[in-house]
């Protein structure tokens, strides 16, 4: 399944499937966008990142903090 968008309550989300090694289907989602147009750009970026690298780009505070600690410890 490719990239799709759906409305959840008053917000929109993007969603695409990823398959793990043991063939369990998992979804990559991110919600909180007010319009479909706002969800399209980050959704397309995350989907392309996943298709090329195998991991989706999902900005979060945890990731930045993890990489900062990792960089300092090296």
Tab-separated table of N, CA, C and O in Angstrom:
chain	number	residue	atom	x	y	z
A	1	UNK	N	0.843	-1.170	0.000
A	1	UNK	CA	0.000	0.000	0.000
A	1	UNK	C	0.890	1.236	0.000
A	1	UNK	O	1.892	1.294	0.704
A	2	UNK	N	0.530	2.217	-0.752
A	2	UNK	CA	1.291	3.450	-0.829
A	2	UNK	C	0.873	4.428	0.253
A	2	UNK	O	0.264	4.070	1.257
A	3	UNK	N	1.187	5.636	0.038
A	3	UNK	CA	0.890	6.707	0.972
A	3	UNK	C	-0.584	7.075	0.891
A	3	UNK	O	-1.140	7.212	-0.194
A	4	UNK	N	-1.225	7.221	2.046
A	4	UNK	CA	-2.629	7.623	2.061
A	4	UNK	C	-2.850	8.648	3.164
A	4	UNK	O	-2.048	8.777	4.085
A	5	UNK	N	-3.949	9.359	3.046
A	5	UNK	CA	-4.314	10.390	4.004
A	5	UNK	C	-5.718	10.104	4.481
A	5	UNK	O	-6.559	9.636	3.721
A	6	UNK	N	-5.983	10.396	5.747
A	6	UNK	CA	-7.338	10.219	6.252
A	6	UNK	C	-7.632	11.245	7.330
A	6	UNK	O	-6.723	11.799	7.941
A	7	UNK	N	-8.915	11.471	7.532
A	7	UNK	CA	-9.357	12.430	8.526
A	7	UNK	C	-9.680	11.688	9.815
A	7	UNK	O	-10.371	10.680	9.795
A	8	UNK	N	-9.157	12.178	10.917
A	8	UNK	CA	-9.431	11.601	12.232
A	8	UNK	C	-9.917	12.724	13.134
A	8	UNK	O	-9.125	13.514	13.623
A	9	UNK	N	-11.204	12.769	13.354
A	9	UNK	CA	-11.765	13.866	14.148
A	9	UNK	C	-11.636	15.168	13.398
A	9	UNK	O	-12.112	15.302	12.277
A	10	UNK	N	-10.967	16.125	13.993
A	10	UNK	CA	-10.760	17.428	13.347
A	10	UNK	C	-9.404	17.551	12.687
A	10	UNK	O	-9.069	18.603	12.162
A	11	UNK	N	-8.608	16.500	12.728
A	11	UNK	CA	-7.266	16.566	12.161
A	11	UNK	C	-7.100	15.533	11.052
A	11	UNK	O	-7.910	14.637	10.889
A	12	UNK	N	-6.023	15.686	10.303
A	12	UNK	CA	-5.675	14.754	9.227
A	12	UNK	C	-4.400	14.014	9.590
A	12	UNK	O	-3.607	14.493	10.389
A	13	UNK	N	-4.199	12.860	8.970
A	13	UNK	CA	-2.966	12.112	9.171
A	13	UNK	C	-2.523	11.497	7.864
A	13	UNK	O	-3.326	11.273	6.967
A	14	UNK	N	-1.209	11.251	7.762
A	14	UNK	CA	-0.699	10.455	6.653
A	14	UNK	C	-0.374	9.081	7.188
A	14	UNK	O	-0.133	8.897	8.376
A	15	UNK	N	-0.365	8.096	6.286
A	15	UNK	CA	-0.182	6.717	6.704
A	15	UNK	C	0.353	5.887	5.551
A	15	UNK	O	-0.062	6.042	4.419
A	16	UNK	N	1.315	5.021	5.846
A	16	UNK	CA	1.773	4.037	4.867
A	16	UNK	C	2.214	2.792	5.612
A	16	UNK	O	2.490	2.828	6.807
A	17	UNK	N	2.238	1.674	4.911
A	17	UNK	CA	2.584	0.393	5.515
A	17	UNK	C	4.077	0.135	5.409
A	17	UNK	O	4.727	0.513	4.449
A	18	UNK	N	4.584	-0.527	6.418
A	18	UNK	CA	5.946	-1.037	6.360
A	18	UNK	C	5.883	-2.488	6.808
A	18	UNK	O	5.062	-2.866	7.626
A	19	UNK	N	6.728	-3.319	6.252
A	19	UNK	CA	6.721	-4.745	6.550
A	19	UNK	C	8.020	-5.092	7.255
A	19	UNK	O	9.101	-4.737	6.802
A	20	UNK	N	7.907	-5.777	8.373
A	20	UNK	CA	9.100	-6.182	9.100
A	20	UNK	C	9.602	-7.512	8.561
A	20	UNK	O	9.015	-8.105	7.674
A	21	UNK	N	10.666	-8.019	9.131
A	21	UNK	CA	11.300	-9.244	8.658
A	21	UNK	C	10.365	-10.441	8.753
A	21	UNK	O	10.305	-11.276	7.873
A	22	UNK	N	9.593	-10.517	9.826
A	22	UNK	CA	8.711	-11.666	10.001
A	22	UNK	C	7.327	-11.453	9.389
A	22	UNK	O	6.373	-12.092	9.780
A	23	UNK	N	7.222	-10.544	8.434
A	23	UNK	CA	6.026	-10.298	7.616
A	23	UNK	C	4.838	-9.767	8.403
A	23	UNK	O	3.698	-9.945	8.001
A	24	UNK	N	5.068	-9.119	9.516
A	24	UNK	CA	3.988	-8.486	10.259
A	24	UNK	C	3.799	-7.084	9.689
A	24	UNK	O	4.760	-6.322	9.563
A	25	UNK	N	2.571	-6.744	9.351
A	25	UNK	CA	2.289	-5.442	8.763
A	25	UNK	C	2.166	-4.394	9.863
A	25	UNK	O	1.422	-4.549	10.810
A	26	UNK	N	2.932	-3.339	9.731
A	26	UNK	CA	2.872	-2.226	10.666
A	26	UNK	C	2.671	-0.956	9.873
A	26	UNK	O	3.083	-0.860	8.726
A	27	UNK	N	2.042	0.012	10.493
A	27	UNK	CA	1.746	1.275	9.825
A	27	UNK	C	2.633	2.376	10.375
A	27	UNK	O	2.896	2.432	11.565
A	28	UNK	N	3.064	3.229	9.507
A	28	UNK	CA	3.785	4.427	9.888
A	28	UNK	C	2.794	5.562	9.756
A	28	UNK	O	2.287	5.824	8.657
A	29	UNK	N	2.467	6.233	10.847
A	29	UNK	CA	1.479	7.305	10.819
A	29	UNK	C	1.985	8.524	11.562
A	29	UNK	O	2.819	8.427	12.449
A	30	UNK	N	1.448	9.651	11.190
A	30	UNK	CA	1.692	10.902	11.887
A	30	UNK	C	0.449	11.748	11.695
A	30	UNK	O	-0.027	11.924	10.570
A	31	UNK	N	-0.114	12.242	12.772
A	31	UNK	CA	-1.345	13.017	12.669
A	31	UNK	C	-1.170	14.378	13.328
A	31	UNK	O	-0.116	14.695	13.861
A	32	UNK	N	-2.228	15.163	13.271
A	32	UNK	CA	-2.209	16.487	13.882
A	32	UNK	C	-2.209	17.612	12.876
A	32	UNK	O	-2.064	18.771	13.248
A	33	UNK	N	-2.385	17.300	11.603
A	33	UNK	CA	-2.407	18.322	10.559
A	33	UNK	C	-3.835	18.830	10.390
A	33	UNK	O	-4.783	18.063	10.438
A	34	UNK	N	-3.987	20.131	10.182
A	34	UNK	CA	-5.324	20.707	10.067
A	34	UNK	C	-5.966	20.433	8.710
A	34	UNK	O	-7.172	20.300	8.620
A	35	UNK	N	-5.154	20.362	7.661
A	35	UNK	CA	-5.683	20.110	6.324
A	35	UNK	C	-4.896	18.997	5.649
A	35	UNK	O	-3.798	18.655	6.084
A	36	UNK	N	-5.475	18.461	4.578
A	36	UNK	CA	-4.784	17.419	3.828
A	36	UNK	C	-3.526	17.981	3.182
A	36	UNK	O	-2.496	17.311	3.128
A	37	UNK	N	-3.613	19.206	2.730
A	37	UNK	CA	-2.467	19.832	2.079
A	37	UNK	C	-1.289	19.970	3.047
A	37	UNK	O	-0.134	19.802	2.656
A	38	UNK	N	-1.557	20.258	4.314
A	38	UNK	CA	-0.492	20.346	5.313
A	38	UNK	C	0.143	18.983	5.577
A	38	UNK	O	1.309	18.901	5.922
A	39	UNK	N	-0.618	17.919	5.426
A	39	UNK	CA	-0.115	16.563	5.680
A	39	UNK	C	0.645	16.002	4.483
A	39	UNK	O	1.447	15.075	4.650
A	40	UNK	N	0.412	16.523	3.304
A	40	UNK	CA	1.021	15.959	2.094
A	40	UNK	C	2.540	16.093	2.064
A	40	UNK	O	3.240	15.129	1.761
A	41	UNK	N	3.073	17.254	2.365
A	41	UNK	CA	4.525	17.455	2.256
A	41	UNK	C	5.311	16.594	3.252
A	41	UNK	O	6.221	15.871	2.851
A	42	UNK	N	5.001	16.618	4.558
A	42	UNK	CA	5.762	15.744	5.461
A	42	UNK	C	5.486	14.263	5.216
A	42	UNK	O	6.366	13.419	5.403
A	43	UNK	N	4.280	13.941	4.756
A	43	UNK	CA	3.965	12.552	4.446
A	43	UNK	C	4.782	12.029	3.287
A	43	UNK	O	5.325	10.922	3.336
A	44	UNK	N	4.892	12.822	2.255
A	44	UNK	CA	5.679	12.433	1.090
A	44	UNK	C	7.161	12.326	1.441
A	44	UNK	O	7.843	11.403	1.004
A	45	UNK	N	7.641	13.230	2.278
A	45	UNK	CA	9.044	13.185	2.701
A	45	UNK	C	9.323	11.909	3.504
A	45	UNK	O	10.323	11.222	3.267
A	46	UNK	N	8.443	11.574	4.441
A	46	UNK	CA	8.629	10.372	5.259
A	46	UNK	C	8.531	9.110	4.407
A	46	UNK	O	9.308	8.171	4.580
A	47	UNK	N	7.597	9.084	3.465
A	47	UNK	CA	7.424	7.913	2.601
A	47	UNK	C	8.640	7.702	1.707
A	47	UNK	O	9.145	6.592	1.574
A	48	UNK	N	9.143	8.776	1.102
A	48	UNK	CA	10.329	8.661	0.247
A	48	UNK	C	11.554	8.248	1.048
A	48	UNK	O	12.356	7.434	0.587
A	49	UNK	N	11.693	8.790	2.233
A	49	UNK	CA	12.807	8.412	3.103
A	49	UNK	C	12.741	6.918	3.439
A	49	UNK	O	13.747	6.222	3.431
A	50	UNK	N	11.545	6.436	3.718
A	50	UNK	CA	11.378	5.016	4.036
A	50	UNK	C	11.687	4.138	2.823
A	50	UNK	O	12.339	3.106	2.946
A	51	UNK	N	11.226	4.535	1.658
A	51	UNK	CA	11.443	3.734	0.457
A	51	UNK	C	12.922	3.680	0.075
A	51	UNK	O	13.393	2.672	-0.432
A	52	UNK	N	13.680	4.748	0.322
A	52	UNK	CA	15.090	4.771	-0.054
A	52	UNK	C	16.014	4.220	1.027
A	52	UNK	O	17.011	3.589	0.722
A	53	UNK	N	15.692	4.445	2.295
A	53	UNK	CA	16.586	4.057	3.380
A	53	UNK	C	16.039	2.949	4.270
A	53	UNK	O	16.772	2.427	5.095
A	54	UNK	N	14.762	2.648	4.167
A	54	UNK	CA	14.182	1.615	5.018
A	54	UNK	C	13.711	2.118	6.361
A	54	UNK	O	13.190	1.367	7.163
A	55	UNK	N	13.876	3.404	6.622
A	55	UNK	CA	13.413	3.979	7.881
A	55	UNK	C	12.798	5.331	7.577
A	55	UNK	O	13.357	6.115	6.825
A	56	UNK	N	11.669	5.600	8.168
A	56	UNK	CA	10.972	6.849	7.886
A	56	UNK	C	11.489	7.974	8.763
A	56	UNK	O	11.878	7.768	9.902
A	57	UNK	N	11.490	9.158	8.216
A	57	UNK	CA	11.871	10.342	8.963
A	57	UNK	C	10.682	10.797	9.777
A	57	UNK	O	9.644	11.143	9.234
A	58	UNK	N	10.815	10.732	11.090
A	58	UNK	CA	9.766	11.218	11.980
A	58	UNK	C	10.438	12.137	12.992
A	58	UNK	O	11.149	11.669	13.875
A	59	UNK	N	10.250	13.439	12.843
A	59	UNK	CA	10.912	14.353	13.771
A	59	UNK	C	10.336	14.216	15.173
A	59	UNK	O	9.130	14.153	15.360
A	60	UNK	N	11.188	14.118	16.149
A	60	UNK	CA	10.726	14.046	17.532
A	60	UNK	C	11.828	14.526	18.456
A	60	UNK	O	13.007	14.524	18.108
A	61	UNK	N	11.442	14.914	19.635
A	61	UNK	CA	12.399	15.394	20.618
A	61	UNK	C	13.284	14.240	21.066
A	61	UNK	O	14.480	14.402	21.259
A	62	UNK	N	12.718	13.062	21.218
A	62	UNK	CA	13.488	11.904	21.658
A	62	UNK	C	14.630	11.599	20.703
A	62	UNK	O	15.743	11.360	21.133
A	63	UNK	N	14.362	11.604	19.421
A	63	UNK	CA	15.404	11.295	18.444
A	63	UNK	C	16.546	12.292	18.506
A	63	UNK	O	17.705	11.935	18.490
A	64	UNK	N	16.231	13.574	18.563
A	64	UNK	CA	17.270	14.582	18.611
A	64	UNK	C	18.102	14.439	19.877
A	64	UNK	O	19.321	14.518	19.853
A	65	UNK	N	17.439	14.206	20.997
A	65	UNK	CA	18.157	14.050	22.257
A	65	UNK	C	19.038	12.804	22.212
A	65	UNK	O	20.178	12.819	22.660
A	66	UNK	N	18.528	11.707	21.654
A	66	UNK	CA	19.288	10.469	21.552
A	66	UNK	C	20.552	10.673	20.730
A	66	UNK	O	21.638	10.270	21.125
A	67	UNK	N	20.426	11.329	19.579
A	67	UNK	CA	21.581	11.530	18.728
A	67	UNK	C	22.573	12.520	19.327
A	67	UNK	O	23.774	12.401	19.114
A	68	UNK	N	22.081	13.491	20.077
A	68	UNK	CA	22.997	14.431	20.733
A	68	UNK	C	23.807	13.704	21.796
A	68	UNK	O	25.021	13.888	21.904
A	69	UNK	N	23.161	12.845	22.577
A	69	UNK	CA	23.874	12.077	23.605
A	69	UNK	C	24.859	11.127	22.938
A	69	UNK	O	25.995	10.958	23.393
A	70	UNK	N	24.453	10.504	21.839
A	70	UNK	CA	25.322	9.600	21.119
A	70	UNK	C	26.555	10.320	20.576
A	70	UNK	O	27.676	9.839	20.688
A	71	UNK	N	26.348	11.508	20.026
A	71	UNK	CA	27.458	12.268	19.464
A	71	UNK	C	28.426	12.717	20.560
A	71	UNK	O	29.640	12.719	20.366
A	72	UNK	N	27.893	13.092	21.721
A	72	UNK	CA	28.747	13.524	22.814
A	72	UNK	C	29.563	12.374	23.375
A	72	UNK	O	30.717	12.517	23.727
A	73	UNK	N	28.950	11.191	23.439
A	73	UNK	CA	29.641	10.040	24.025
A	73	UNK	C	30.733	9.484	23.110
A	73	UNK	O	31.602	8.763	23.567
A	74	UNK	N	30.688	9.784	21.820
A	74	UNK	CA	31.724	9.307	20.904
A	74	UNK	C	32.896	10.179	21.015
A	74	UNK	O	33.885	10.313	21.153
